[in-house]
mmCIF file of C-alpha atoms (C1' of nucleotides) in Angstrom:
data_model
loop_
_atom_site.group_PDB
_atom_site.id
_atom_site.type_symbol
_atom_site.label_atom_id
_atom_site.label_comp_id
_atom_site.label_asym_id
_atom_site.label_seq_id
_atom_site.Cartn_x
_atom_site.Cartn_y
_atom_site.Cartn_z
ATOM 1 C CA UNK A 26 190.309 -34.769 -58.887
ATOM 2 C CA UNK A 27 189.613 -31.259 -57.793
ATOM 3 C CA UNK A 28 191.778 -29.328 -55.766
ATOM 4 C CA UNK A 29 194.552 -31.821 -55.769
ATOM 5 C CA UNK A 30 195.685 -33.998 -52.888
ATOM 6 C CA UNK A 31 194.576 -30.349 -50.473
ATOM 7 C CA UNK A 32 192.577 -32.806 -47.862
ATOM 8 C CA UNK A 33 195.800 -34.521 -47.128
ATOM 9 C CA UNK A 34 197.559 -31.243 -45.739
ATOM 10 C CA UNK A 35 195.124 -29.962 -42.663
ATOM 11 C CA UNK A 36 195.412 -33.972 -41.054
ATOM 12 C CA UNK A 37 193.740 -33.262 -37.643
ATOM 13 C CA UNK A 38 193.375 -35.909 -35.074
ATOM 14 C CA UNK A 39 189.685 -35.341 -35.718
ATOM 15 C CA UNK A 40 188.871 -35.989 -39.064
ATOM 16 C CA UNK A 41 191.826 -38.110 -39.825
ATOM 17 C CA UNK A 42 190.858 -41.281 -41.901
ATOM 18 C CA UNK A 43 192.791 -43.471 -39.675
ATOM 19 C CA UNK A 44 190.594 -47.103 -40.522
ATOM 20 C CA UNK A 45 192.263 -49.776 -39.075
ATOM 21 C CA UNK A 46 189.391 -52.584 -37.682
ATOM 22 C CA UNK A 47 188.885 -51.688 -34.028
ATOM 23 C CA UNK A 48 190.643 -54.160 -31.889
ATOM 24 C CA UNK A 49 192.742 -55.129 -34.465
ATOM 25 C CA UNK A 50 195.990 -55.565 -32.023
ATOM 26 C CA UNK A 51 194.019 -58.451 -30.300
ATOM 27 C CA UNK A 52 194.047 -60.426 -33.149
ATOM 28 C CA UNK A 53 197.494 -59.722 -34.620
ATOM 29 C CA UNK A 54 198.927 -60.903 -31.391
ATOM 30 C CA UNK A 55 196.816 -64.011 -31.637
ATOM 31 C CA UNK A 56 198.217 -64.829 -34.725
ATOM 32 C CA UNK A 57 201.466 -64.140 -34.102
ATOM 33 C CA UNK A 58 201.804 -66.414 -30.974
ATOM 34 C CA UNK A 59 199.983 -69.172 -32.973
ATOM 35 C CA UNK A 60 202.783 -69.088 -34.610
ATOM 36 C CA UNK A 61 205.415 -69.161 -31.685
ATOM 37 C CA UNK A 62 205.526 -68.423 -27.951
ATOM 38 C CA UNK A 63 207.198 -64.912 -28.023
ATOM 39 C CA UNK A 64 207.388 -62.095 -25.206
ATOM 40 C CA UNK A 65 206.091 -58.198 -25.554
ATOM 41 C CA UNK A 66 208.991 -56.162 -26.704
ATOM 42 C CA UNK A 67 209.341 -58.860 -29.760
ATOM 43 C CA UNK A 68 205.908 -59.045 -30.314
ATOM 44 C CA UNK A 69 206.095 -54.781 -30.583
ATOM 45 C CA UNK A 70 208.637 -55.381 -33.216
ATOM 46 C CA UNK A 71 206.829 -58.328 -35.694
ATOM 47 C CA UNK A 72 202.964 -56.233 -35.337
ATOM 48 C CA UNK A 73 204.486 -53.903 -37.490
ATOM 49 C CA UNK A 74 204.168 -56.007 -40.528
ATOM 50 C CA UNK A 75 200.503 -56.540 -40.065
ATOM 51 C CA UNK A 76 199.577 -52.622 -40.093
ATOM 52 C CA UNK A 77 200.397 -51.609 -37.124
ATOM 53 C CA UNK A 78 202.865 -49.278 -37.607
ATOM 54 C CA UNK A 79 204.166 -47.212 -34.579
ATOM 55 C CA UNK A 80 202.194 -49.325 -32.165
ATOM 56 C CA UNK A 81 201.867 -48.283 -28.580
ATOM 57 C CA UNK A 82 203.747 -50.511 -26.086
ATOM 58 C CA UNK A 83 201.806 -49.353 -23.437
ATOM 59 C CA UNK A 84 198.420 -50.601 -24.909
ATOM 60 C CA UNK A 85 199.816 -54.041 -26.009
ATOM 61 C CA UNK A 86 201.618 -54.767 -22.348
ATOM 62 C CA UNK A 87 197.796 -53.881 -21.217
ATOM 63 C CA UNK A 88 196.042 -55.994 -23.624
ATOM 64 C CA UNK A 89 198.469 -59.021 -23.003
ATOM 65 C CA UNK A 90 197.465 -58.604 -19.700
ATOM 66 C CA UNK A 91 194.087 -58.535 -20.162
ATOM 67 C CA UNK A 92 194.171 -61.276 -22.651
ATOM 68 C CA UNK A 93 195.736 -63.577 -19.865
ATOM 69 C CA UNK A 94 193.092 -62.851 -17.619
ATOM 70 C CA UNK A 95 190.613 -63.905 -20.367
ATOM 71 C CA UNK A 96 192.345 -67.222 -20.532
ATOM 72 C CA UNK A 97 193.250 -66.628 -24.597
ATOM 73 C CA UNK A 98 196.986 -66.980 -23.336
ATOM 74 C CA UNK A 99 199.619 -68.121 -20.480
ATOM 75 C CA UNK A 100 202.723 -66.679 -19.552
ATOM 76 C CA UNK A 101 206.091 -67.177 -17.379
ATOM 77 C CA UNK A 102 209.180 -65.391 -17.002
ATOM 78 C CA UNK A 103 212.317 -66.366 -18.682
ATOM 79 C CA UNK A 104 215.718 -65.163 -17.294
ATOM 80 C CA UNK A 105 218.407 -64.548 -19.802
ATOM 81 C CA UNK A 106 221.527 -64.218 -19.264
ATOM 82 C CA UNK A 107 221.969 -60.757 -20.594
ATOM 83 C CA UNK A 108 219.241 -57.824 -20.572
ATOM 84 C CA UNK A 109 216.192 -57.805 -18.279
ATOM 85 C CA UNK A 110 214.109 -61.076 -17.073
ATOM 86 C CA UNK A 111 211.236 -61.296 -20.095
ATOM 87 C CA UNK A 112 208.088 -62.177 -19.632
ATOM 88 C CA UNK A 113 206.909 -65.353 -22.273
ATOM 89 C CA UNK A 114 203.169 -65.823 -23.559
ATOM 90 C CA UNK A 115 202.003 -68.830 -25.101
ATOM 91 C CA UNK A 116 198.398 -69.565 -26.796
ATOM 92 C CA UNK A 117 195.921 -71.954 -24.721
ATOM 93 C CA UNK A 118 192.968 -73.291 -26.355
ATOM 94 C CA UNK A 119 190.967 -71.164 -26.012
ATOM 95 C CA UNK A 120 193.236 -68.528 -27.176
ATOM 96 C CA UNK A 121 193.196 -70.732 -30.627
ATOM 97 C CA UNK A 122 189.673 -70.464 -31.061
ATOM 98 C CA UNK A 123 189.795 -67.049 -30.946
ATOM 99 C CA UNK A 124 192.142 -66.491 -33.843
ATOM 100 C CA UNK A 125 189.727 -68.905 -35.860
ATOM 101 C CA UNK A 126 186.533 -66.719 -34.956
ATOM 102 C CA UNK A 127 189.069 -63.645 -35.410
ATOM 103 C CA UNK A 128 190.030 -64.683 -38.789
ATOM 104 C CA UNK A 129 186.008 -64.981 -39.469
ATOM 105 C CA UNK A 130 185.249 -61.802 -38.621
ATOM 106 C CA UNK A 131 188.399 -60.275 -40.695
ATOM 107 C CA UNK A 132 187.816 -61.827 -43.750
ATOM 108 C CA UNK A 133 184.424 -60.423 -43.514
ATOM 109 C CA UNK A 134 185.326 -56.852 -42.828
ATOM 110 C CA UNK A 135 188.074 -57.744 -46.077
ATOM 111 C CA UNK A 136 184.658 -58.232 -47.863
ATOM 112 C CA UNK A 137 183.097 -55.456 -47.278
ATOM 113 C CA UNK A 138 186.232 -53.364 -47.976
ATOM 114 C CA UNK A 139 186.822 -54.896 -51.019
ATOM 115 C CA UNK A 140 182.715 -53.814 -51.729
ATOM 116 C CA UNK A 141 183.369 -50.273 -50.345
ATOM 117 C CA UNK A 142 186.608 -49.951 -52.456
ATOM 118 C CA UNK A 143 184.786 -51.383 -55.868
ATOM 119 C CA UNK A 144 182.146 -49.176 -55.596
ATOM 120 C CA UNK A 145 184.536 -46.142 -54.969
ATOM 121 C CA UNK A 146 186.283 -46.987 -58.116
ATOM 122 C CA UNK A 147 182.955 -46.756 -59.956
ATOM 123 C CA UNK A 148 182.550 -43.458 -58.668
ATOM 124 C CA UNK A 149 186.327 -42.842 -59.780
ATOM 125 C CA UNK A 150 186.090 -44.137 -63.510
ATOM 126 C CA UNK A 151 182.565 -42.127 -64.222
ATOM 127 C CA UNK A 152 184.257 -39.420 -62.567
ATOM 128 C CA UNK A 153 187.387 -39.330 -64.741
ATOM 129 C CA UNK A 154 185.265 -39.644 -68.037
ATOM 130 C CA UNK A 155 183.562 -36.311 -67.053
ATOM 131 C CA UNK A 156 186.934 -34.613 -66.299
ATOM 132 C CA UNK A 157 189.710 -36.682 -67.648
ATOM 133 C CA UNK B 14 189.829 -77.209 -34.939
ATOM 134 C CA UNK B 15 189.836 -77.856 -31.386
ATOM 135 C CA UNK B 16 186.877 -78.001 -29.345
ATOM 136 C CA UNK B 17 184.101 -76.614 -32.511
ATOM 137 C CA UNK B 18 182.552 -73.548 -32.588
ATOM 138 C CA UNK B 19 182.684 -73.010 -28.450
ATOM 139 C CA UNK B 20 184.627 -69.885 -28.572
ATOM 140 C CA UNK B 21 181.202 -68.111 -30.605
ATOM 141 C CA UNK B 22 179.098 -69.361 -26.888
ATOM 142 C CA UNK B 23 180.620 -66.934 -24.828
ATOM 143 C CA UNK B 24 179.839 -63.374 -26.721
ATOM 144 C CA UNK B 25 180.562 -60.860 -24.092
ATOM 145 C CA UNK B 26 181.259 -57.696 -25.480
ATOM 146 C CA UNK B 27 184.822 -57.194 -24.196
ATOM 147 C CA UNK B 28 185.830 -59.812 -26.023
ATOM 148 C CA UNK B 29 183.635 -60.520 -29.178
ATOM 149 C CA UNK B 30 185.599 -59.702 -32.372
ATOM 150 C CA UNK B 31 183.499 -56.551 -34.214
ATOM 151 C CA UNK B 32 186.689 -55.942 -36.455
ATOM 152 C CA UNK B 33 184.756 -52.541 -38.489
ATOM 153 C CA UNK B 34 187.261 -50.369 -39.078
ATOM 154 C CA UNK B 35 187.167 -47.211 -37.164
ATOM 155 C CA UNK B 36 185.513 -44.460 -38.296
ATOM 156 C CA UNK B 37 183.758 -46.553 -40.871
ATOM 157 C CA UNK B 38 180.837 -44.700 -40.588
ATOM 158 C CA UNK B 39 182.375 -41.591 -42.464
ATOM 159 C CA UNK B 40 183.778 -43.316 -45.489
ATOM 160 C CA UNK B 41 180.492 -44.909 -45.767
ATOM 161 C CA UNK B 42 178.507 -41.706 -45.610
ATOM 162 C CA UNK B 43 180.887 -39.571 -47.743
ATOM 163 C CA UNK B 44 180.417 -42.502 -50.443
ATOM 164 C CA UNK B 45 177.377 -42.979 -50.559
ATOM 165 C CA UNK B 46 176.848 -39.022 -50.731
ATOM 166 C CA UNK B 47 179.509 -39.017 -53.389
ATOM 167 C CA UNK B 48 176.615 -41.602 -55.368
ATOM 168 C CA UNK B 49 173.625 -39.264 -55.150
ATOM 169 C CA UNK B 50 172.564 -36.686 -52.381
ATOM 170 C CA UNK B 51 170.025 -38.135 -49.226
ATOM 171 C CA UNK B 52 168.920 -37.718 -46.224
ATOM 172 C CA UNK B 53 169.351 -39.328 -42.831
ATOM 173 C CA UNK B 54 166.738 -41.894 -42.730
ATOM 174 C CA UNK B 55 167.422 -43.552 -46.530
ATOM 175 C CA UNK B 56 171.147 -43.453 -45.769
ATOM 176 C CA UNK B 57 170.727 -45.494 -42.322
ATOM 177 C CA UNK B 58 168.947 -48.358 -44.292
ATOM 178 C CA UNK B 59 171.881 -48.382 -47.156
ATOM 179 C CA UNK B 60 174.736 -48.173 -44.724
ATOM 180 C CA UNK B 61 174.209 -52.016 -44.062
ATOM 181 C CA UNK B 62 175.413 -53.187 -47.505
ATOM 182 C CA UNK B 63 178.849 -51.956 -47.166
ATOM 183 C CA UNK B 64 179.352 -53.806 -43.583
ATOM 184 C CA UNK B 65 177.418 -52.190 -41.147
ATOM 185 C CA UNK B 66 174.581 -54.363 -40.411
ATOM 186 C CA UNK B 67 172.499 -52.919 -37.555
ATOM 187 C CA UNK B 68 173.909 -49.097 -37.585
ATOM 188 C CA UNK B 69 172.656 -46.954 -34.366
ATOM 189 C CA UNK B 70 170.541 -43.741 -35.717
ATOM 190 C CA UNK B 71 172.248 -41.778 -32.969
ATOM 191 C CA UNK B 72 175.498 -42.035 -33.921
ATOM 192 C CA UNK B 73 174.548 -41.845 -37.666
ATOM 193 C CA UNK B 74 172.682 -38.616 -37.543
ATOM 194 C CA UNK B 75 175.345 -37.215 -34.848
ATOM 195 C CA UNK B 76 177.936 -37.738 -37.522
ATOM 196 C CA UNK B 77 175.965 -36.283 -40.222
ATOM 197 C CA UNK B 78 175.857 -32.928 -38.320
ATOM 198 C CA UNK B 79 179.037 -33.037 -36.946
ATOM 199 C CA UNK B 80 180.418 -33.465 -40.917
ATOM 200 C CA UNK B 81 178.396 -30.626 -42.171
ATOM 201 C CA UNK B 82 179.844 -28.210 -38.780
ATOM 202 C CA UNK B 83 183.871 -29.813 -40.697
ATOM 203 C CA UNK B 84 182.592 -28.336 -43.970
ATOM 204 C CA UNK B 85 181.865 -31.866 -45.370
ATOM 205 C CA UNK B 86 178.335 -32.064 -46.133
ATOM 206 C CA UNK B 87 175.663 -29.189 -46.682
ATOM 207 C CA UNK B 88 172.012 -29.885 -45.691
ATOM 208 C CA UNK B 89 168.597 -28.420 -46.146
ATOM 209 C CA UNK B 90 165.210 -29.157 -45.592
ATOM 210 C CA UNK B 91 162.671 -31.042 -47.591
ATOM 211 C CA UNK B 92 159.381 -31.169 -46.734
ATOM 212 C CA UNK B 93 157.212 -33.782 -48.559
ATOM 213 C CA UNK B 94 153.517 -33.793 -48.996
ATOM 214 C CA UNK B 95 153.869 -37.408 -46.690
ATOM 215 C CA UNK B 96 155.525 -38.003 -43.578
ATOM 216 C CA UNK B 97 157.577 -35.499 -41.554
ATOM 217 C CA UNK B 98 159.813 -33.447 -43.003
ATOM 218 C CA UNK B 99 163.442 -34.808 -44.226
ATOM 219 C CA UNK B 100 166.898 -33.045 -43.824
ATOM 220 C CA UNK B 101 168.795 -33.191 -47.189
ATOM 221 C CA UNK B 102 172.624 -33.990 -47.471
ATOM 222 C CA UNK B 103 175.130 -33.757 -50.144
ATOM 223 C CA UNK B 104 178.667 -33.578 -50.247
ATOM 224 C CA UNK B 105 180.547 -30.304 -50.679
ATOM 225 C CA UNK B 106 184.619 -30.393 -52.717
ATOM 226 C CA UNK B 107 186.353 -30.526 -49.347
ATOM 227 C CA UNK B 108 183.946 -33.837 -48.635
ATOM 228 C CA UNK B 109 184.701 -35.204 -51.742
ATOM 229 C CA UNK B 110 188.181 -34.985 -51.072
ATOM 230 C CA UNK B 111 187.643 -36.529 -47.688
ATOM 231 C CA UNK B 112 186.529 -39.193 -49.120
ATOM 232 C CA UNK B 113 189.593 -39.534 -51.695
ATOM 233 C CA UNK B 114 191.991 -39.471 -48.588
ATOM 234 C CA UNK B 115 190.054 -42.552 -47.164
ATOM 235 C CA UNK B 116 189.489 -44.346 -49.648
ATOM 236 C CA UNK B 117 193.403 -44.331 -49.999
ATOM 237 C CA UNK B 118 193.585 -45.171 -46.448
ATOM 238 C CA UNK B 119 190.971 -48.204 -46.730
ATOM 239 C CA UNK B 120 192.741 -49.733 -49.452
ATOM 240 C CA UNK B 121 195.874 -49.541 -47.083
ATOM 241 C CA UNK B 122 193.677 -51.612 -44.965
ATOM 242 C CA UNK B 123 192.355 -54.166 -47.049
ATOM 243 C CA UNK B 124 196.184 -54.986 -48.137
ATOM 244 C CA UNK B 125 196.974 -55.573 -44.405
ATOM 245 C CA UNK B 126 194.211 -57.577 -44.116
ATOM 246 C CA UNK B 127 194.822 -59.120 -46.989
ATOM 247 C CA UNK B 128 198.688 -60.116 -45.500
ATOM 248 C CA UNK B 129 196.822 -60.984 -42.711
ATOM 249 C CA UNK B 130 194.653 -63.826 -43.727
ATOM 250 C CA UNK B 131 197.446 -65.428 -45.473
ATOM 251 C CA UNK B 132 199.384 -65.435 -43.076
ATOM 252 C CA UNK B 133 196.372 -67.098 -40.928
ATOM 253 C CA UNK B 134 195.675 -69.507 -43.900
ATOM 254 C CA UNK B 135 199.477 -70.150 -43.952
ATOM 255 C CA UNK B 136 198.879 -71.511 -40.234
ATOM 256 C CA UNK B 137 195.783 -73.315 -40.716
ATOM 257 C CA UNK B 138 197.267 -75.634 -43.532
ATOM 258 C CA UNK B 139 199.897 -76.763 -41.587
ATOM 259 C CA UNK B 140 197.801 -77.114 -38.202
ATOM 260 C CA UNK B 141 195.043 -79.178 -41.161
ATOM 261 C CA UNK B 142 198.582 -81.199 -42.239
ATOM 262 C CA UNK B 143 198.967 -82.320 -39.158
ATOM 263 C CA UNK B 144 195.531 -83.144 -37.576
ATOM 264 C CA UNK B 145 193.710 -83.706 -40.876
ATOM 265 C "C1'" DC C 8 232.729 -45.596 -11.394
ATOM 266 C "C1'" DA C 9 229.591 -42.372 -13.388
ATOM 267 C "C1'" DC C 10 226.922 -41.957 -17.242
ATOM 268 C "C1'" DC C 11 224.185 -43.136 -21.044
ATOM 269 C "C1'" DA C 12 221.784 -46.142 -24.258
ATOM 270 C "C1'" DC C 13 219.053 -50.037 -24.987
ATOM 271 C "C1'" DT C 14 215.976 -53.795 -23.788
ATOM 272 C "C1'" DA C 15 211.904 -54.903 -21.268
ATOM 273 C "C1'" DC C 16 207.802 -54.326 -18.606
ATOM 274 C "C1'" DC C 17 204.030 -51.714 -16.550
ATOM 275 C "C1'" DT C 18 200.552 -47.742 -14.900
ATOM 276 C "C1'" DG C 19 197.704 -43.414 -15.245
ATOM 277 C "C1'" DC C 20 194.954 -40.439 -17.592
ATOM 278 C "C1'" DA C 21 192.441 -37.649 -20.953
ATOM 279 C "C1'" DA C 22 190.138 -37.669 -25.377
ATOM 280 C "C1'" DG C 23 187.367 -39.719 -28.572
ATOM 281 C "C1'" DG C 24 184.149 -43.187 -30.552
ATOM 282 C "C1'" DT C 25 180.453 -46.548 -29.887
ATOM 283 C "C1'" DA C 26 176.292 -48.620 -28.196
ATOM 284 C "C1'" DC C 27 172.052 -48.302 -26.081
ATOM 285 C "C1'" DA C 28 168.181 -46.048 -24.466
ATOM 286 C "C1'" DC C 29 165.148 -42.467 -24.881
ATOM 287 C "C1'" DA C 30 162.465 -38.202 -26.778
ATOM 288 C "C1'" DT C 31 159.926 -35.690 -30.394
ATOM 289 C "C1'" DA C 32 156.892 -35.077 -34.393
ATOM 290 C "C1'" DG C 33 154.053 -35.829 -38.749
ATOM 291 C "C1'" DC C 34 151.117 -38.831 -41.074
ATOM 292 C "C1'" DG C 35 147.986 -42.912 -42.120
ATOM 293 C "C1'" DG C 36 144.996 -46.773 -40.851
ATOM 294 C "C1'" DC C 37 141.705 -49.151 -37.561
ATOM 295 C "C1'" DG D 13 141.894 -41.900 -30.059
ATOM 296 C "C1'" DC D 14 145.602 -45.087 -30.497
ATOM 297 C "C1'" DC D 15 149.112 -47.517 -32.688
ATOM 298 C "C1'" DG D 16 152.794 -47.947 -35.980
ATOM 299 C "C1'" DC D 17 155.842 -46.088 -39.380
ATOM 300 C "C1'" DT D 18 158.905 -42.513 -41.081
ATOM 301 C "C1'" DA D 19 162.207 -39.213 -39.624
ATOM 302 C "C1'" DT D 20 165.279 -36.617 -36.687
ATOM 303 C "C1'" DG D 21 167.456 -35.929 -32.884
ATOM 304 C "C1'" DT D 22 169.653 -35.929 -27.310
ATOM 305 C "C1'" DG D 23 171.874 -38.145 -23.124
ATOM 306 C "C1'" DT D 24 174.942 -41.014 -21.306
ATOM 307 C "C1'" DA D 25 177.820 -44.757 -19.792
ATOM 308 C "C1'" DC D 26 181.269 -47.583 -21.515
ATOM 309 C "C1'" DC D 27 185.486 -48.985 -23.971
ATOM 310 C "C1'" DT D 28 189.399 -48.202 -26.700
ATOM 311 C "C1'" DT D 29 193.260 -45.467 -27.908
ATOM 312 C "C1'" DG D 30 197.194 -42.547 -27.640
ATOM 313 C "C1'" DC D 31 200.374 -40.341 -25.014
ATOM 314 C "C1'" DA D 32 203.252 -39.586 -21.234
ATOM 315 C "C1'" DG D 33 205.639 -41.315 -17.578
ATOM 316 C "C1'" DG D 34 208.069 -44.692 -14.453
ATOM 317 C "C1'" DT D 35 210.963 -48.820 -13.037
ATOM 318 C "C1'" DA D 36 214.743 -52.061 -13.793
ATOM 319 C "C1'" DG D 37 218.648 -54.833 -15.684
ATOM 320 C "C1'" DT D 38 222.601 -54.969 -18.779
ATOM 321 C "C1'" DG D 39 226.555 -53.316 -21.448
ATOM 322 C "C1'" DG D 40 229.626 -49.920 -23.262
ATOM 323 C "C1'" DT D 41 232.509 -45.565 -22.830
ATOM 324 C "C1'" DG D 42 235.336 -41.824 -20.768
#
DNA sequence: CACCACTACCTGCAAGGTACACATAGCGGC
DNA sequence: GCCGCTATGTGTACCTTGCAGGTAGTGGTG
């Protein structure tokens, strides 16, 4: 490797390898309520584990929202006795056969990384047997 | 599965999964200018074996000059005794360690996505255990 | 009781990326 | 001369994303 790890340092928005599939919060949200009814600010805490790191409450309010209107999920408002009323989405049917053609789609885009990432690795190896 | 394949009828592009991740389009260039030097056209028709099937020429030659402005690429001309004449990439050190910092970043991806379809396959085993 | 922190939900907006259509030009075959 | 293929680009409208802000209820502390 020339140069060291330099590329990492000068991380503008702009060139930034950033890489997660576009849309991906749409699907992890799927997933998680196919495995439970849940509500927003919970749902903000578990996308985490699926890549989502520092995810942006304002876009997944917005996309539950959106994915309601779509008919992918219901929701209702549950009062609890302490801390603000919470609103409660559930998957319909629809909402189910989304995840499936979801799931499709992901394990496709796996594919391909795992292609991408192979042949980087062949670069890698020829690479290292030049300059080792 | 509920209802078959009905959610693939209904394609609209709001809510069709794509699922690429963002960006791809760089990692794929710098890669396969990492593998040999090439111009526009010849890139645009190997771009589709690492995932993207269909790739807009636009976008792709857009890119290509907006990389060499960022340092990534250099290009000259090539003109051949057939055709019109062909702008030549190839990928300068700071490109090359572009495409070391994604390549990290797309192997990040492929483990979520990895956690992800377990998780999925998790579900659809005991959804299958059920309904059978 | 005033104040602050935390949970919880929602809106607005600007920047950036993508998709689609379109424009140009050289060359070869009919 | 016209069409099709290679080859490179521009224009633009749309969508997603990230960030910043804004409301509201509850509980704890001085």
């Amino acid at each position: 490797m020339r140069r060291g790890a330099q590329a990492a340092d000068r991380m503008s928005p702009l060139y930034a390898p950033g890489g997660l599939p576009r849309n991906y919060l749409r699907p992890c949200l799927l997933l998680l309520l196919a495995e439970g009814a849940s509500h927003g600010y919970d749902l903000l805490e578990h996308i985490a584990q699926l890549g989502l790191e520092r995810a942006d409450p304002g876009g997944l309010y917005r996309t539950l929202r959106a994915m309601e209107r779509e008919g992918l999920v219901r929701s209702w408002w549950e009062h609890s006795a302490s801390g603000p009323a919470r609103r409660t989405y559930d998957l319909t049917d629809e909402g189910l056969d989304w995840l499936h053609a979801w799931a499709g789609s992901l394990r496709e885009v796996h594919r391909h990384l795992g292609g991408y990432l192979a042949r980087y690795e062949v670069l890698e190896r020829s690479a290292s047997r030049i300059a080792p």
